[in-house]
Tab-separated table of C-alpha atoms (C1' of nucleotides) in Angstrom:
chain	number	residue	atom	x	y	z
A	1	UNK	CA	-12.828	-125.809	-133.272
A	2	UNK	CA	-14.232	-123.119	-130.523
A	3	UNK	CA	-10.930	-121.267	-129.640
A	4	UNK	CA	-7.486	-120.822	-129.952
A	5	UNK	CA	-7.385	-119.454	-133.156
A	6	UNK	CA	-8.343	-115.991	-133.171
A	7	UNK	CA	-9.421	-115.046	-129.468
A	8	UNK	CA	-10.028	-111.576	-128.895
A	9	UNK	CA	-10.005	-108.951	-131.530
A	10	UNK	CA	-7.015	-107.602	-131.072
A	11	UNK	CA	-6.487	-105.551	-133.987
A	12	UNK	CA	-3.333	-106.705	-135.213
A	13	UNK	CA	-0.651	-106.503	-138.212
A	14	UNK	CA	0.290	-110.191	-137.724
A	15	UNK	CA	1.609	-110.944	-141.101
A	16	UNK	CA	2.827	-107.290	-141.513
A	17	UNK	CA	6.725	-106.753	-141.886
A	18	UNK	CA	7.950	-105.693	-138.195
A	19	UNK	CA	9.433	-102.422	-139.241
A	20	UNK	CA	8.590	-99.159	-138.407
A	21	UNK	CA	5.676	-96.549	-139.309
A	22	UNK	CA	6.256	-93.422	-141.161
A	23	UNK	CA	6.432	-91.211	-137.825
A	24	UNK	CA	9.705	-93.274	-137.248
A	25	UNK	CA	8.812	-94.028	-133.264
A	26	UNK	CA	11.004	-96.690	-132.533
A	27	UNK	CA	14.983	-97.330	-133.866
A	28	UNK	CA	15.944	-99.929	-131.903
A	29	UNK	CA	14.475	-101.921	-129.344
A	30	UNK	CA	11.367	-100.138	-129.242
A	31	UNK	CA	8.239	-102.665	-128.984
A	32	UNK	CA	6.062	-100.099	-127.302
A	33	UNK	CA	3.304	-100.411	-129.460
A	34	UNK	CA	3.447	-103.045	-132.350
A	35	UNK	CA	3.670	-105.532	-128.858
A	36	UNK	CA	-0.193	-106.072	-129.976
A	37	UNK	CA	1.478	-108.045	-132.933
A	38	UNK	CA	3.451	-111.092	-132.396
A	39	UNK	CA	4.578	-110.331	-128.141
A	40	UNK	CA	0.733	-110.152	-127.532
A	41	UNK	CA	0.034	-113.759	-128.585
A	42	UNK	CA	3.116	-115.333	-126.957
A	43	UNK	CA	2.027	-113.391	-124.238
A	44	UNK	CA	-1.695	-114.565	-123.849
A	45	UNK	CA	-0.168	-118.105	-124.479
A	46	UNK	CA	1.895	-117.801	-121.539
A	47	UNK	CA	-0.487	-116.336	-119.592
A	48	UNK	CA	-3.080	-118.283	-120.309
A	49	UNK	CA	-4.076	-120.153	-117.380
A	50	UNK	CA	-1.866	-123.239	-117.861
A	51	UNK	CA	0.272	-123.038	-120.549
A	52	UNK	CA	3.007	-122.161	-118.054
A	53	UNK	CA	2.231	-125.203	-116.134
A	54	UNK	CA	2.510	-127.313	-118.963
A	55	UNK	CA	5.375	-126.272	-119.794
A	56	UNK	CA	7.406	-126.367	-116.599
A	57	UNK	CA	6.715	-129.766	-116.067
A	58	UNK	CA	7.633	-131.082	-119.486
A	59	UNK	CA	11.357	-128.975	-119.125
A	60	UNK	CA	11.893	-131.760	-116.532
A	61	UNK	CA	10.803	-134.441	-118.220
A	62	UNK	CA	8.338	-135.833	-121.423
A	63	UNK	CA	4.937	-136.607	-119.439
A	64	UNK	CA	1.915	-138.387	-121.176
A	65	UNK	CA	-1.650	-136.547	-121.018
A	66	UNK	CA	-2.879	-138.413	-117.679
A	67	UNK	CA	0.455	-137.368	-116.101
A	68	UNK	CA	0.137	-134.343	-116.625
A	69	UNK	CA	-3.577	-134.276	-115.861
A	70	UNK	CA	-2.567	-136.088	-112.313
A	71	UNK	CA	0.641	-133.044	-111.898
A	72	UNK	CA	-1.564	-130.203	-112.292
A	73	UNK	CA	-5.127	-131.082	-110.634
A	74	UNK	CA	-7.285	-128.434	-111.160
A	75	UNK	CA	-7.167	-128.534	-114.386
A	76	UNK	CA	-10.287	-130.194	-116.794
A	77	UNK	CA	-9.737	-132.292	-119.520
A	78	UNK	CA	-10.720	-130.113	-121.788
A	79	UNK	CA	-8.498	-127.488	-120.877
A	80	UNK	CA	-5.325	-129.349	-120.814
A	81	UNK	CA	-6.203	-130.764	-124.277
A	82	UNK	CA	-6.853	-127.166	-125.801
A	83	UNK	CA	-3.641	-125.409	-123.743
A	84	UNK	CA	-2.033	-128.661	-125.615
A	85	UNK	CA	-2.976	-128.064	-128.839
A	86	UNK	CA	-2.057	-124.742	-128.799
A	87	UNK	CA	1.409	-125.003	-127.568
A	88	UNK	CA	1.604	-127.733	-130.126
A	89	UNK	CA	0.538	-125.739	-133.027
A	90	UNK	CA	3.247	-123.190	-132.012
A	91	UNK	CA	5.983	-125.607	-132.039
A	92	UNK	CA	6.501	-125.336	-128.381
A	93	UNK	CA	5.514	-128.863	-127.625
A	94	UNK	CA	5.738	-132.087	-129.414
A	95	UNK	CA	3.193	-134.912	-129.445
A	96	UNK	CA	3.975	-138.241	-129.915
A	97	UNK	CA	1.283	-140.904	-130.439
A	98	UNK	CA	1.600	-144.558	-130.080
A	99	UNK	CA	-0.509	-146.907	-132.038
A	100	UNK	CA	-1.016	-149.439	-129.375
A	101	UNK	CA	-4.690	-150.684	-127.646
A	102	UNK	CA	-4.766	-148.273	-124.842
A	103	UNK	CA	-4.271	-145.388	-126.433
A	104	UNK	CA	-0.407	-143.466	-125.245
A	105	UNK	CA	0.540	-139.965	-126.372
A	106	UNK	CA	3.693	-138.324	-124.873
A	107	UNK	CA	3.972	-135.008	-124.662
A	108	UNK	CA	7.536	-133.135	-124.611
A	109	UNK	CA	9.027	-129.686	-124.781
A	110	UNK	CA	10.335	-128.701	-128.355
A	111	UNK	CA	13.858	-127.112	-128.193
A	112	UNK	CA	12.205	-123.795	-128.959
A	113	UNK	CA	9.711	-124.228	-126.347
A	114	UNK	CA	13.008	-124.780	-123.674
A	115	UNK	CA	14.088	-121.525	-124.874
A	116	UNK	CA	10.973	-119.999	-124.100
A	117	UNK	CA	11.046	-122.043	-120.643
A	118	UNK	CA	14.694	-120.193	-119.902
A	119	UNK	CA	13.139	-116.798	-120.658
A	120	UNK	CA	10.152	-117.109	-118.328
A	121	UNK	CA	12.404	-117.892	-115.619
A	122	UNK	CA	13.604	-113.858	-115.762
A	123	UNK	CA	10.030	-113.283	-114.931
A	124	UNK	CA	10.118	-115.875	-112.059
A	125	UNK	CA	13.171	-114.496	-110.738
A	126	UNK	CA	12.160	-110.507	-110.926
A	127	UNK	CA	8.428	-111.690	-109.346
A	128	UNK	CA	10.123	-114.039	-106.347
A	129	UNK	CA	12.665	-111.154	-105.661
A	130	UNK	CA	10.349	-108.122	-105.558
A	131	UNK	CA	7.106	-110.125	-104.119
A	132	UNK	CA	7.792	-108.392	-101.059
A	133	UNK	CA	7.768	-104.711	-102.439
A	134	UNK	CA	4.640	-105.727	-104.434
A	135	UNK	CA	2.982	-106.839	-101.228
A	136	UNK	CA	4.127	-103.777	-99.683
A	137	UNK	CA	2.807	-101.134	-102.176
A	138	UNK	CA	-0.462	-103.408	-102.354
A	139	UNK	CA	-1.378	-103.021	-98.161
A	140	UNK	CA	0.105	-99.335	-98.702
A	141	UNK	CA	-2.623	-99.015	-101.236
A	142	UNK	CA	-5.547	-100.807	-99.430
A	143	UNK	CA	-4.560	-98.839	-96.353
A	144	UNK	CA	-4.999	-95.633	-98.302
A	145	UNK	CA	-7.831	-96.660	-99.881
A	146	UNK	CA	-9.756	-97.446	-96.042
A	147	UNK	CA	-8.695	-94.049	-94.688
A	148	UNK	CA	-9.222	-91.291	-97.394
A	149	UNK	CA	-9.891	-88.448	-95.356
A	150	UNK	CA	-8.722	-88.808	-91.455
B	1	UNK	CA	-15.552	-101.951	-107.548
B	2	UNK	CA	-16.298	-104.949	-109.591
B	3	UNK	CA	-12.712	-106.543	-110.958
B	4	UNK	CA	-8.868	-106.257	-110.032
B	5	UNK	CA	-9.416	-107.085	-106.730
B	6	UNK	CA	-9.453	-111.101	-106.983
B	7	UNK	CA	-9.874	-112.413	-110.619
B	8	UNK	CA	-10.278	-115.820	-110.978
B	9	UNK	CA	-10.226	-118.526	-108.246
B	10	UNK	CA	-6.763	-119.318	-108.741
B	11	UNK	CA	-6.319	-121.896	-105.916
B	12	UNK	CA	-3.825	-119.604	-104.318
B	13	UNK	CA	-1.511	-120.250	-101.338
B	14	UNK	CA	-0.291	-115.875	-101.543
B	15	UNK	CA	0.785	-115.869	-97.838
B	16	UNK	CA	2.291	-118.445	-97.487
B	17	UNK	CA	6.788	-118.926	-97.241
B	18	UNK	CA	7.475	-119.995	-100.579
B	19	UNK	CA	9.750	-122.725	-99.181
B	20	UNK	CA	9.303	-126.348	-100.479
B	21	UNK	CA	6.916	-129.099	-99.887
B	22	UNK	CA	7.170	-132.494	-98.272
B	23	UNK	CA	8.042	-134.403	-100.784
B	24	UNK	CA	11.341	-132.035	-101.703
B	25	UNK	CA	10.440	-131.445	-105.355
B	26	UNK	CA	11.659	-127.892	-105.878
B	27	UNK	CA	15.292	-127.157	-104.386
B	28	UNK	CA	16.694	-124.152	-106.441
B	29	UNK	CA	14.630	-121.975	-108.725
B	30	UNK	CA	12.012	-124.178	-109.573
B	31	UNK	CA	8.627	-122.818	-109.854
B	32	UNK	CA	7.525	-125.680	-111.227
B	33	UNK	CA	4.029	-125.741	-109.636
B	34	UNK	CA	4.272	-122.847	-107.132
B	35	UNK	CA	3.419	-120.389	-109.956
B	36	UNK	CA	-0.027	-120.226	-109.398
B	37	UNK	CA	1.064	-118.093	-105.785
B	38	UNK	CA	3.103	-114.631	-107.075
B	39	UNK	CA	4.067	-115.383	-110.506
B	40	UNK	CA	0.463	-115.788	-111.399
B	41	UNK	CA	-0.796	-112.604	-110.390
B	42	UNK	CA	2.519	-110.499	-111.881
B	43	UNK	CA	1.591	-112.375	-114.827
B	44	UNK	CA	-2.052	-111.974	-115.358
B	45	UNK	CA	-1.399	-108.278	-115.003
B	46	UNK	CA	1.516	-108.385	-117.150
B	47	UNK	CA	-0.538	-110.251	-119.542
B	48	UNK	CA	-3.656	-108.661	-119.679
B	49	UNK	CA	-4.758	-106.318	-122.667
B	50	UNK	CA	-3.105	-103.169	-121.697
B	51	UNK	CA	-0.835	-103.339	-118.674
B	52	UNK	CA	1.924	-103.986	-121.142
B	53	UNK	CA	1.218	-100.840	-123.475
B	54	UNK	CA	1.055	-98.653	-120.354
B	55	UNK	CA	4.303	-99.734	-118.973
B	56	UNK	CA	6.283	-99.237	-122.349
B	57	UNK	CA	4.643	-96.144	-122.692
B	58	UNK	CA	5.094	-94.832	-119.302
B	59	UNK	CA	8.672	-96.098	-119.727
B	60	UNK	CA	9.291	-93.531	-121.998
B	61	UNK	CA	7.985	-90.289	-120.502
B	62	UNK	CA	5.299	-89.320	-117.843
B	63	UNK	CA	2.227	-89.085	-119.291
B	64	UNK	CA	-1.494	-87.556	-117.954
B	65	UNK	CA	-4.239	-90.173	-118.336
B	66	UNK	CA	-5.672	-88.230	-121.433
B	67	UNK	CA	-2.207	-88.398	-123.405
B	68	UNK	CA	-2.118	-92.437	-122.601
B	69	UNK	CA	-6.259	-92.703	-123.817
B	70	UNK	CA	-4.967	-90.919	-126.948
B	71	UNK	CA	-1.319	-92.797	-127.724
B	72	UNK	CA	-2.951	-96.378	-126.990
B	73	UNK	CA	-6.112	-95.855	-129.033
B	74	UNK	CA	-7.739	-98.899	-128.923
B	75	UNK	CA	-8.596	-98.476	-125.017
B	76	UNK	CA	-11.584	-97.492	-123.277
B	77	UNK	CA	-11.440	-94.870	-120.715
B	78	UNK	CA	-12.933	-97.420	-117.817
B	79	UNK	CA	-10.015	-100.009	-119.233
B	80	UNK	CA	-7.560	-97.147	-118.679
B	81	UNK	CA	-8.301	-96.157	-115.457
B	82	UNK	CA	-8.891	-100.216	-114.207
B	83	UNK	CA	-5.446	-101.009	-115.535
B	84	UNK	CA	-3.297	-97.546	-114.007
B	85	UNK	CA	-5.484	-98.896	-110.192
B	86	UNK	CA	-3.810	-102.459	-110.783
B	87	UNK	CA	-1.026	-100.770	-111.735
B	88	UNK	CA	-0.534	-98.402	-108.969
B	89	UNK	CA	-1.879	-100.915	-106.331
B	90	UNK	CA	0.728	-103.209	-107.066
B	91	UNK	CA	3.483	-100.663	-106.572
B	92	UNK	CA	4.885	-100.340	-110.240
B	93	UNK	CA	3.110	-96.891	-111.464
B	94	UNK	CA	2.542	-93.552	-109.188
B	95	UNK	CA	0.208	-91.812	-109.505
B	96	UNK	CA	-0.154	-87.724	-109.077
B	97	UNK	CA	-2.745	-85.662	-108.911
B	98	UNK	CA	-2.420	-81.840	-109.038
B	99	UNK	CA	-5.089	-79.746	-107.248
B	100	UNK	CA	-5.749	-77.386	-110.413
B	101	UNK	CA	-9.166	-76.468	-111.436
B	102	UNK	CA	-9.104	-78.627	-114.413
B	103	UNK	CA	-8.162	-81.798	-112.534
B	104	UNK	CA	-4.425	-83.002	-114.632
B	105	UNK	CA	-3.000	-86.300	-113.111
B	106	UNK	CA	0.179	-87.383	-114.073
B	107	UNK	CA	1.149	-90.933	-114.175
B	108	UNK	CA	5.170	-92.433	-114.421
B	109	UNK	CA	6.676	-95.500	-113.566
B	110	UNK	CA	7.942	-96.218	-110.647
B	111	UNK	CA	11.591	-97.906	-109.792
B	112	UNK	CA	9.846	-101.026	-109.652
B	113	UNK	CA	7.721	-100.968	-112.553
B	114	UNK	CA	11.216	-100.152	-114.870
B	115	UNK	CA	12.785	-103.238	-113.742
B	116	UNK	CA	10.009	-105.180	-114.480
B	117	UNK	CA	10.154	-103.272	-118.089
B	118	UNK	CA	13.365	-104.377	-118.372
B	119	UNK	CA	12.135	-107.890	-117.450
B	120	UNK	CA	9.590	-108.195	-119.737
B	121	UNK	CA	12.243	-106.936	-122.815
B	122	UNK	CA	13.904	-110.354	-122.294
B	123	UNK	CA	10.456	-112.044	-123.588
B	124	UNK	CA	10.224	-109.506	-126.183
B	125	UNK	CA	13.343	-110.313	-127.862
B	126	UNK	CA	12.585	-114.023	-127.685
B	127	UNK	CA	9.554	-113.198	-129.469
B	128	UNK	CA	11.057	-111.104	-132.062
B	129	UNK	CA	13.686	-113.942	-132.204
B	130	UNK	CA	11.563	-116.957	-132.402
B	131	UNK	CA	8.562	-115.563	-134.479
B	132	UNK	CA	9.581	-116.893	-137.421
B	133	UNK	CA	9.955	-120.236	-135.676
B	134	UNK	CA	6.614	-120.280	-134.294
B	135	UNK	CA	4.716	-119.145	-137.709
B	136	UNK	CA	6.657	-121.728	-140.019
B	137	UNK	CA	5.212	-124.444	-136.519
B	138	UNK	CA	1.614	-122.837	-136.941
B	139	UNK	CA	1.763	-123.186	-140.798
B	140	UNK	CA	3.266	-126.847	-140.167
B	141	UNK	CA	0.617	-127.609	-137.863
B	142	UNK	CA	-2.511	-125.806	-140.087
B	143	UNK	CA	-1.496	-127.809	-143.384
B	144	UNK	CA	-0.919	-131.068	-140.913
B	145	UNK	CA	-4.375	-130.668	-139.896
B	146	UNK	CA	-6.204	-129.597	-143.472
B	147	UNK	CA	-4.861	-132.713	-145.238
B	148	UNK	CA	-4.885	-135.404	-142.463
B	149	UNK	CA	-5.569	-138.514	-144.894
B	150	UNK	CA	-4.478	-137.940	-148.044
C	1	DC	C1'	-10.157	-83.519	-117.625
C	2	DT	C1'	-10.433	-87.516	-114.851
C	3	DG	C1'	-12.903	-91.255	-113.511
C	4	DG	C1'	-16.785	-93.677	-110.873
C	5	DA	C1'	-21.210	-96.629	-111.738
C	6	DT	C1'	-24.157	-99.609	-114.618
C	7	DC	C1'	-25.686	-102.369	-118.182
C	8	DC	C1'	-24.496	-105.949	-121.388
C	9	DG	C1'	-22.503	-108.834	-124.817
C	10	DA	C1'	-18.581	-111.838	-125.997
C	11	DC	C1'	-15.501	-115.242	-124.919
C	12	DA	C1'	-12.932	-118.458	-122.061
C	13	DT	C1'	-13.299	-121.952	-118.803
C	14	DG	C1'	-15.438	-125.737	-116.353
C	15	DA	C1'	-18.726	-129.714	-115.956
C	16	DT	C1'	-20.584	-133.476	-118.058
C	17	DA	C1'	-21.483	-137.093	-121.329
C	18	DC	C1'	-19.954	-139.717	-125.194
C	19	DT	C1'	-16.348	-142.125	-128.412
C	20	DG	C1'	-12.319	-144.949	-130.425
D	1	DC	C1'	-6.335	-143.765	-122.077
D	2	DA	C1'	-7.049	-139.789	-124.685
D	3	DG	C1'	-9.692	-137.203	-126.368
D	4	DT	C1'	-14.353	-134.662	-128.705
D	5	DA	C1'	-18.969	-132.423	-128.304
D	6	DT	C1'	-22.337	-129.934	-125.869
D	7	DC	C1'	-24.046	-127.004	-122.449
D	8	DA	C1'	-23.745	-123.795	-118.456
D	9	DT	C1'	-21.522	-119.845	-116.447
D	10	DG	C1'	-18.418	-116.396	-114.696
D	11	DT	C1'	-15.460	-112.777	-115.876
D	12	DC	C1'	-13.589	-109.312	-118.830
D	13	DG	C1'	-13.992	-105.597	-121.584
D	14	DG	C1'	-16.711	-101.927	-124.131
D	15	DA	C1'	-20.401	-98.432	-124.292
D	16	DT	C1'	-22.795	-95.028	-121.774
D	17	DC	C1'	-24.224	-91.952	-118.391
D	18	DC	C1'	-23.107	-89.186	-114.635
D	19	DA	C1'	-20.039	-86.385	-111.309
D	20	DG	C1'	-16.247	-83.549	-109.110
DNA sequence: CTGGATCCGACATGATACTG
DNA sequence: CAGTATCATGTCGGATCCAG
């Protein structure tokens, strides 16, 4: 193994119970800073470059490796394999092999990882309705940025 | 500069209407494979090391940059001020500066950068929902893997 | 106090070749 | 077909030094 088990060193609790700290900071909803725990990995697995890939094209339907190798192009072997593993190993995905003479492994989305699927979609939604203000502040910035001192 | 401007050669279509293809694949909200345009970018900033810890602090309060250095520890002062750029260029932090003679900038979230807050909570409480799911998978998955031929 | 500029190491990703 | 192993490399992030 070369990655995918403990990328960077992100100091974190991990196995630690998710309550509080003595300086009671957060009551209820407050993930402000313990996020480097358990929301930073699911986070870096989304992220990651095609995790989310992967797993919007097995929502629709179970695809086997070269399928999804064809669907999403740029990506190498290797990477697809790892982003595979991974979203295996955290139940997201389920791998099926078949013991026949060319080799056939289906891959399909775990219940859990259709959950997770659902959930990404809020970020999908917010980013495709406010692409236009983002693009907006972004040339309002690069504009300022040319013309400091007129 | 040397980052933040274009990370890494995403493929990217940016510009482009974000209507569908030839072939018809996506007719409602899927994203399927357009990701890589918008939702990419929002994400790799959402994602990265410390975009998220700024936002939930930021959420909270205004803060000056030397009260963020000190509440998210771990951060380096060139981090801090590359992430609260990003930030700022894309629209979701302002940024003040106050003409004093020992320079005090203030930085708060903007409108924008609170609904994508509120966003981001919804993956949060999956996490906090699921994590039990996913550990008992990884655990699955490690002990799967340590005794594969028994 | 805020933050720009440089150097540099670590890690993730990609390319390539090999295997069952 | 579905990987694994190895090597090359680009980018990110941290440490430092310097400046307004």
């Amino acid at each position: 193994m070369e990655e995918g088990t403990s990328k960077s060193p992100t100091h974190c609790c991990d196995t630690g119970p998710p309550h509080e700290d003595a300086e009671g900071h957060w009551d209820a909803h407050q993930w402000d800073t313990r996020e480097d725990c358990e929301v930073r990995q699911i986070l870096d697995r989304v992220a990651d470059k095609w995790s989310l890939l992967v797993i919007a094209l097995l929502e629709r339907r179970r695809l086997r490796f070269t399928e999804l190798r064809r669907e999403i192009d740029g990506v190498s072997q290797r990477m697809l394999t790892v982003t595979l593993r991974q979203l295996e190993r955290d139940g997201l995905v389920r791998r099926t092999v078949y013991p026949v003479v060319p080799p056939r492994v289906d891959y399909e989305l775990t219940p859990l990882g259709s959950t997770l699927h659902e959930t990404i979609q809020a970020l999908v939604t917010w980013t495709e309705a406010h692409q236009n203000e983002i693009a907006a502040a972004r040339a309002a910035y690069d504009a300022a940025q040319a013309a400091p001192a007129p």
